XYZ file of C-alpha atoms in Angstrom:
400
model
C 173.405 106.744 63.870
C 173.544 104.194 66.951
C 175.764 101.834 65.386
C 177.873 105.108 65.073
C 178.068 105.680 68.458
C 178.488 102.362 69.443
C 181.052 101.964 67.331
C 183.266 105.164 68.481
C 183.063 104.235 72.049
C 183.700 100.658 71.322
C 186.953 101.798 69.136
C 187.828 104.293 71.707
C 187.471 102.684 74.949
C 189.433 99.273 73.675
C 192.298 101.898 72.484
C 192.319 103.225 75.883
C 192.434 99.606 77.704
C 195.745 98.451 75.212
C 197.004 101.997 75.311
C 197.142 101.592 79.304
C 198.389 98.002 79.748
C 200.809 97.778 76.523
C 201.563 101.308 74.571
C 202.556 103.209 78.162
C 204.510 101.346 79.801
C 206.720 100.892 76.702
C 206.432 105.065 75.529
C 206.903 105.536 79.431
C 210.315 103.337 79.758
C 211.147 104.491 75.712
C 210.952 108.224 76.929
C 212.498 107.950 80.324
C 215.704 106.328 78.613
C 216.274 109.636 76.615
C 215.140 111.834 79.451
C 218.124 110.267 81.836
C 220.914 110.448 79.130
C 219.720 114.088 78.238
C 220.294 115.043 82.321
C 223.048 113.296 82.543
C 225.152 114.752 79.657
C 223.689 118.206 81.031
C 224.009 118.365 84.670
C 226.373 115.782 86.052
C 229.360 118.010 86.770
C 227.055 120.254 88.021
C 224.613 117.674 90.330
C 228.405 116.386 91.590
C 229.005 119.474 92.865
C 226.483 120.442 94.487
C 226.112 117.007 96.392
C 229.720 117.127 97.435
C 228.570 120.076 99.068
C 226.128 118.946 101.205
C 227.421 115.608 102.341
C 229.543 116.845 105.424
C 226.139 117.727 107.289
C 223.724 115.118 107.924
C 219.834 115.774 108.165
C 217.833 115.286 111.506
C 214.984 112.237 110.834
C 211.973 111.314 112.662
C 211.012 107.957 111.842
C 207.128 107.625 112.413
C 205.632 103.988 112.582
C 201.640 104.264 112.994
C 200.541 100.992 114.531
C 197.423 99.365 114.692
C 197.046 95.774 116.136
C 200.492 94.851 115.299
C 201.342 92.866 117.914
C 202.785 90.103 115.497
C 205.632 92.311 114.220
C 205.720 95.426 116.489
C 209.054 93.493 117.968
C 210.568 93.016 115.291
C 209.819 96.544 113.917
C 211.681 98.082 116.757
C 214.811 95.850 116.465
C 215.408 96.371 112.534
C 215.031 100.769 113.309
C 216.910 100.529 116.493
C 219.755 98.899 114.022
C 219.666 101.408 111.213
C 223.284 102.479 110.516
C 223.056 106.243 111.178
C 224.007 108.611 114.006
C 222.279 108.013 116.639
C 221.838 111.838 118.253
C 220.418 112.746 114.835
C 217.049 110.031 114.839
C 213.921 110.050 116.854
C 211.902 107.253 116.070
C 207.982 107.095 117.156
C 205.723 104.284 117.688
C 202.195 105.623 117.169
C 199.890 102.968 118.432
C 196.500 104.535 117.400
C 193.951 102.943 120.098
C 195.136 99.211 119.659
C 192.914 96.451 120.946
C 195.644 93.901 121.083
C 199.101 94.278 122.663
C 201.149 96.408 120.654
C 201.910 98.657 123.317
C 202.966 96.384 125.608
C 205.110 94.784 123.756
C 206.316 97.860 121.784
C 207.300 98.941 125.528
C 208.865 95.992 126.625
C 211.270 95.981 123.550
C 212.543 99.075 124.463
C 213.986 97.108 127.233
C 216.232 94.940 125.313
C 220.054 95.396 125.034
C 219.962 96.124 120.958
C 217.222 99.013 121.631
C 218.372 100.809 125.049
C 220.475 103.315 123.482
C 218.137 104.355 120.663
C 215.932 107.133 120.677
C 212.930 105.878 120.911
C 208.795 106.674 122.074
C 205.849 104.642 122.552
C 203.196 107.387 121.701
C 200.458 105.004 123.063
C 196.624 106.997 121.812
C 193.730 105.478 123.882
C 191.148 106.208 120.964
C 191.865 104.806 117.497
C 191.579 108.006 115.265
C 192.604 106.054 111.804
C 196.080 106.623 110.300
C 195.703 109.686 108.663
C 194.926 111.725 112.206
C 198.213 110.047 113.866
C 200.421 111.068 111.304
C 198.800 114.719 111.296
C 199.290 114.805 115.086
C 202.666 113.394 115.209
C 204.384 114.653 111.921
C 203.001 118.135 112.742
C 204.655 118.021 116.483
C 208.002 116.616 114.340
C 210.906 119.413 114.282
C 213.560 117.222 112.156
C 214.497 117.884 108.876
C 213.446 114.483 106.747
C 210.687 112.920 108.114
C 210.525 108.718 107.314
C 206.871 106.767 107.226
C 207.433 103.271 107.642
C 204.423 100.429 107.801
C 205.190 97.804 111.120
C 205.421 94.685 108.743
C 208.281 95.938 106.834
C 211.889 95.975 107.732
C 213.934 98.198 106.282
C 217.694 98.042 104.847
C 220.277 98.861 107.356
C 221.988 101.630 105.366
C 218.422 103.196 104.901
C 218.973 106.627 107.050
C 222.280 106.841 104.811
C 220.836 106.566 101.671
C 218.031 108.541 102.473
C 219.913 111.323 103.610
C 222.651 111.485 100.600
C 219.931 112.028 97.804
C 218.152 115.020 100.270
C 221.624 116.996 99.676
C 219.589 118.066 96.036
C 217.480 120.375 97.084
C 215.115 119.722 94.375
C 213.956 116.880 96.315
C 211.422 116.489 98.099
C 210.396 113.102 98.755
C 212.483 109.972 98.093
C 210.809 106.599 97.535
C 212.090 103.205 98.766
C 212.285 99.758 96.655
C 208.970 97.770 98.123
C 210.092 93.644 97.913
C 208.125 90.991 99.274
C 209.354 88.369 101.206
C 207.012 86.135 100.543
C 204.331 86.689 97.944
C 201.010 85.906 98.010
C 200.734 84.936 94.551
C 203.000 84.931 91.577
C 200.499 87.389 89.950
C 201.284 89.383 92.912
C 205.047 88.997 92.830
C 204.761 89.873 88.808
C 202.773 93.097 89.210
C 205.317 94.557 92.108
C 207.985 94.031 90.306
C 206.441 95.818 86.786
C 205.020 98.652 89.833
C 208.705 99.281 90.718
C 209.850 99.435 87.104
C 206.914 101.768 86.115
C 208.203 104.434 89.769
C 211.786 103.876 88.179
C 210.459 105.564 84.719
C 208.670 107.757 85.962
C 211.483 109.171 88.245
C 213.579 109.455 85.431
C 210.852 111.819 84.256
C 210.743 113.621 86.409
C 209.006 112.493 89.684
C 206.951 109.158 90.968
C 203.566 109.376 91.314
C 202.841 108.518 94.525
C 204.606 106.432 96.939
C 204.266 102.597 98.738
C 203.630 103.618 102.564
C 205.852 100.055 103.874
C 209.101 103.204 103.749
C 209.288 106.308 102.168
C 210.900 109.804 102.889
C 209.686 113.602 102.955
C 211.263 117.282 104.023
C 209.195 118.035 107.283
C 208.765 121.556 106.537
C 206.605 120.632 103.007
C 204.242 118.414 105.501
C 200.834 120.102 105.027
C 198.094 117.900 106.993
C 195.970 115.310 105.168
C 192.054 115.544 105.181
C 190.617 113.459 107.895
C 189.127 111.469 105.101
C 191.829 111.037 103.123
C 192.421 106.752 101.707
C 195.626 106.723 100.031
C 197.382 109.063 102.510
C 200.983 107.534 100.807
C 199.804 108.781 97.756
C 198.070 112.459 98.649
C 200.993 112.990 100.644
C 203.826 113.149 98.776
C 202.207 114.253 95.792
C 200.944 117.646 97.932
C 204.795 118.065 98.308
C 205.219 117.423 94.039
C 202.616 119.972 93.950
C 204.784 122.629 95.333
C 207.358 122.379 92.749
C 209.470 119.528 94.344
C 210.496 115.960 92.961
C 210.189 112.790 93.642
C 212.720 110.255 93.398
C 212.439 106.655 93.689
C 215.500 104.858 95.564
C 216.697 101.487 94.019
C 219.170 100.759 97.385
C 216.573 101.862 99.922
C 214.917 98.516 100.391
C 211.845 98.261 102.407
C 211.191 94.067 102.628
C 207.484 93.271 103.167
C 207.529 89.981 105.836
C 203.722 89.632 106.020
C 202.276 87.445 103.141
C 198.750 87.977 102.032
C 196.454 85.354 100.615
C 194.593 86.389 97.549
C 191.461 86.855 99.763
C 193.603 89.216 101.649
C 194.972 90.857 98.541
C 191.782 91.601 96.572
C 190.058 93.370 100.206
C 193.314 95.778 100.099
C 192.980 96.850 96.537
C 189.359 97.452 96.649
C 190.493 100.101 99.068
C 193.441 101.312 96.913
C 190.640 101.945 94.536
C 188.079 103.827 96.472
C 191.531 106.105 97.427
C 192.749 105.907 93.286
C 189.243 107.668 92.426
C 189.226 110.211 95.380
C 193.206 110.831 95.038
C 191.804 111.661 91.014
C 189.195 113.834 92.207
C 191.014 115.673 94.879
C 194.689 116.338 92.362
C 192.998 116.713 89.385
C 194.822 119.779 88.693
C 197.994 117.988 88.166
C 196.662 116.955 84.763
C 196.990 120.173 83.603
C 199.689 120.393 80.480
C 201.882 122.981 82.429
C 202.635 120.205 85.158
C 204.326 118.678 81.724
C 205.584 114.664 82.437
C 203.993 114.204 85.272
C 200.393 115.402 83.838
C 201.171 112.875 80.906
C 202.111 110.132 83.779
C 199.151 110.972 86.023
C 196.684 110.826 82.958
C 198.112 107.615 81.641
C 198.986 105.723 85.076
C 196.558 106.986 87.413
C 193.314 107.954 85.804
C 193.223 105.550 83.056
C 193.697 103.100 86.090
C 190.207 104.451 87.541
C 188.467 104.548 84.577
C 189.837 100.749 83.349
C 187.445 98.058 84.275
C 184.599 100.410 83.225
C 186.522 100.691 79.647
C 186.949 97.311 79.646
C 183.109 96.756 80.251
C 181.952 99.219 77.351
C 184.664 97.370 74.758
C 183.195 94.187 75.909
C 179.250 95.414 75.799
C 180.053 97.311 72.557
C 181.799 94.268 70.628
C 179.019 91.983 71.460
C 176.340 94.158 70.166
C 178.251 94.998 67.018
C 179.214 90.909 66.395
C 176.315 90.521 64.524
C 177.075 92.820 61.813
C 180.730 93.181 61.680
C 183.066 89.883 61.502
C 186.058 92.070 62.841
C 183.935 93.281 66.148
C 182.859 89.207 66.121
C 186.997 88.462 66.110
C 187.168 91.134 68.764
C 184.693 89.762 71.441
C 185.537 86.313 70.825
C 188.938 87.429 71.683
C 188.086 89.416 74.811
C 185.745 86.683 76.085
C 188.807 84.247 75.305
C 191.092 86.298 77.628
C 188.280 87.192 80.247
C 187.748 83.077 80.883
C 191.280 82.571 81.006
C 191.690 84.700 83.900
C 188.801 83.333 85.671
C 190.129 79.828 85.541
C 193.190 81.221 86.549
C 191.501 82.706 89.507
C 189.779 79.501 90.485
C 192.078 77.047 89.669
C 196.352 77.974 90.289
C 197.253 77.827 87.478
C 201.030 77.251 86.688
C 201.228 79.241 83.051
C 203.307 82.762 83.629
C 200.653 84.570 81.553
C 197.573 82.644 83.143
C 198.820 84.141 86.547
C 199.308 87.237 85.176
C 196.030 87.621 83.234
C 193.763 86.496 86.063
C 195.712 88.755 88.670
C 195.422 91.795 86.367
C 191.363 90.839 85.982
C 191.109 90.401 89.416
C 192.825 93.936 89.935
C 190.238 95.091 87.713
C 187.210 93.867 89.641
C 188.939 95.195 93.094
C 188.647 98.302 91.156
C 185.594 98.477 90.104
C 184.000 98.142 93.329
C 186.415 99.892 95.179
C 185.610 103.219 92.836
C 181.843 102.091 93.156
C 182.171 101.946 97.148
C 183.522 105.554 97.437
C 181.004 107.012 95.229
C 178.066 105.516 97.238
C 179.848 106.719 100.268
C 180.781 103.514 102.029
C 184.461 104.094 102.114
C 185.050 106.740 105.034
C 188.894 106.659 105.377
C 189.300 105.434 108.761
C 191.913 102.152 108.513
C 190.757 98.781 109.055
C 193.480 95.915 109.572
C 193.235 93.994 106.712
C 194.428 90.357 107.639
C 194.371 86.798 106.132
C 191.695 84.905 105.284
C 191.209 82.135 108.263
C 192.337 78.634 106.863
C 189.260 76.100 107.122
């Protein structure tokens, strides 16, 4: 009767691991091709219409930068929003420097002064106390009165036809938050560079479904008037956010032209501390919208159960296959094969992890395993209580 066991959750918990990193993404791209030529021999006279429509009248946007010890790329921040190709009477952009210790301000302030930035609209809000991200943007998106509201990290610069873009897939109305195209300029790793480019695939799919699931906080795009404020505690506030606005019946697109460029490279030191943080917020953002895996939510229940909480629940999968081969090796040659090949894949990744490794699969085995770990302990952080939402600037590991 324990073998039995053993063997069911063995079975079923190595399903779930290839399911999630092989059978989805292929039944996700499979069934997003035949979702898009479906709506497109349905509703294209119709979607042309209606966007002719609306393009004569351009939306009002607030662009809101929250900034915490950014003096490094404040400057540059400024420069690349104060350029944005876009009426200028119709933007407001904010600085939010939440209770910096370095000179953000300052600087911010100062580069209002320069001749590229003097006729843009825009304020150094300039908090004494840092309150953590998710209290600026509750203060300052609440006090917003535009019609789109843009989130945009300091480090990334954005394309100059942004605003534009932006603003010509709002004129839908079914829309309710529209996702930019997150590139790096320089990546940390070519595990990393590999996995952003399959994340941006995976938010292309699943737009064709129907809507994203979540959003990457360097640029993205929401209706003001679906803002509801974030819980103080809230982690992944670019997730919870637009997905409270999904909730209400809305899509969520991802943009292909709207190109947010990341300029600040992370080592893998750097990387790993960020994602154990992305996983503490995966397994709260799980608890806190489970109801979206109900069946009536339809796609995006089937995307949410697949992508997101099969992502929580991974590297403890991956554990039980692993535990549950090995004590069933003994007795079966096929659980034997099984471990020997999991064990085979495992060491690969940690030589590929301590040694750089130039193979395209090494790199991408020991960045996925690594993603894993992050995991892991992020998800065991937030259920002992040691993540508490407040943001931390996460910066590069000091060279010896």
């Amino acid at each position: 009767m324990m073998d039995i066991v053993v063997i069911v959750i063995t079975v079923l918990s190595g399903a779930l691991v290839v399911y999630h990193h092989a059978l989805y993404p292929l039944l996700l791209k499979k069934l997003a091709r035949i979702n898009t030529a479906r709506s497109c021999a349905e509703n294209s006279t119709e979607n042309s219409a209606e966007v002719t429509a609306h393009t004569h009248a351009l939306p009002t946007i607030t662009i809101v930068v929250p900034a915490y010890n950014e003096q490094q790329w404040i400057a540059e921040k400024i420069r690349n929003l104060a350029a944005l190709n876009y009426p200028a009477e119709l933007v407001h952009i904010i600085i939010a420097c939440d209770g910096c210790r370095d000179n953000t301000a300052q600087i911010a302030v100062q580069t209002l002064q320069e001749p590229i930035c003097r006729d843009a609209n825009i304020t150094v809000k300039n908090f004494l106390i840092n309150r953590g991200k998710v209290a600026v943007i509750n203060d300052v998106v609440s006090r917003c009165y535009s019609d789109l509201v843009m989130l945009t990290d300091v480090s990334a610069l954005l394309s100059i036809d942004a605003l534009t873009i932006a603003a010509q897939r709002f004129a839908d109305n079914n829309i309710g938050v529209v996702n930019s195209r997150y590139c790096l300029w320089q990546a940390g790793s070519a595990g990393e560079a590999l996995y952003w480019r399959y994340q941006s695939d995976i938010k292309q799919c699943e737009a064709n479904l129907g809507s994203t699931l979540g959003t990457h906080g360097a640029c993205y795009v929401f209706r003001r008037r679906l803002f509801t404020p974030l819980p103080g505690d809230t982690i992944n506030d670019d997730f919870i956010l637009p997905m409270s606005i999904v909730a209400q019946g809305f899509r969520s697109v991802q943009e292909h032209n709207l190109i947010a460029l990341e300029m600040e490279a992370s080592d893998e030191q750097m990387d790993f501390n960020r994602r154990i943080r992305i996983s503490a917020g995966n397994l709260q953002q799980l608890w806190r919208l489970k109801t979206l895996l109900h069946p009536k939510h339809g796609w995006l229940a089937f995307n949410f159960a697949s992508g997101k909480a099969l992502r929580v629940l991974m590297p403890y999968l991956m554990l039980l296959a692993l535990i549950g081969s090995l004590w069933l090796a003994p007795e079966s040659w096929l659980f034997a094969l099984l471990a020997g090949l999991q064990i085979l894949v495992y060491s690969l990744a940690v030589w590929g992890i301590g040694r750089q490794s130039s193979h395209r699969i090494t790199k991408a085995l020991a960045y996925l395993v690594a993603g894993h770990a992050a995991s892991l302990w992020g998800s065991l952080r937030y259920a002992m209580g040691l993540e508490r939402g407040r943001w931390h600037r996460i910066t590069q590991t000091p060279q010896p």
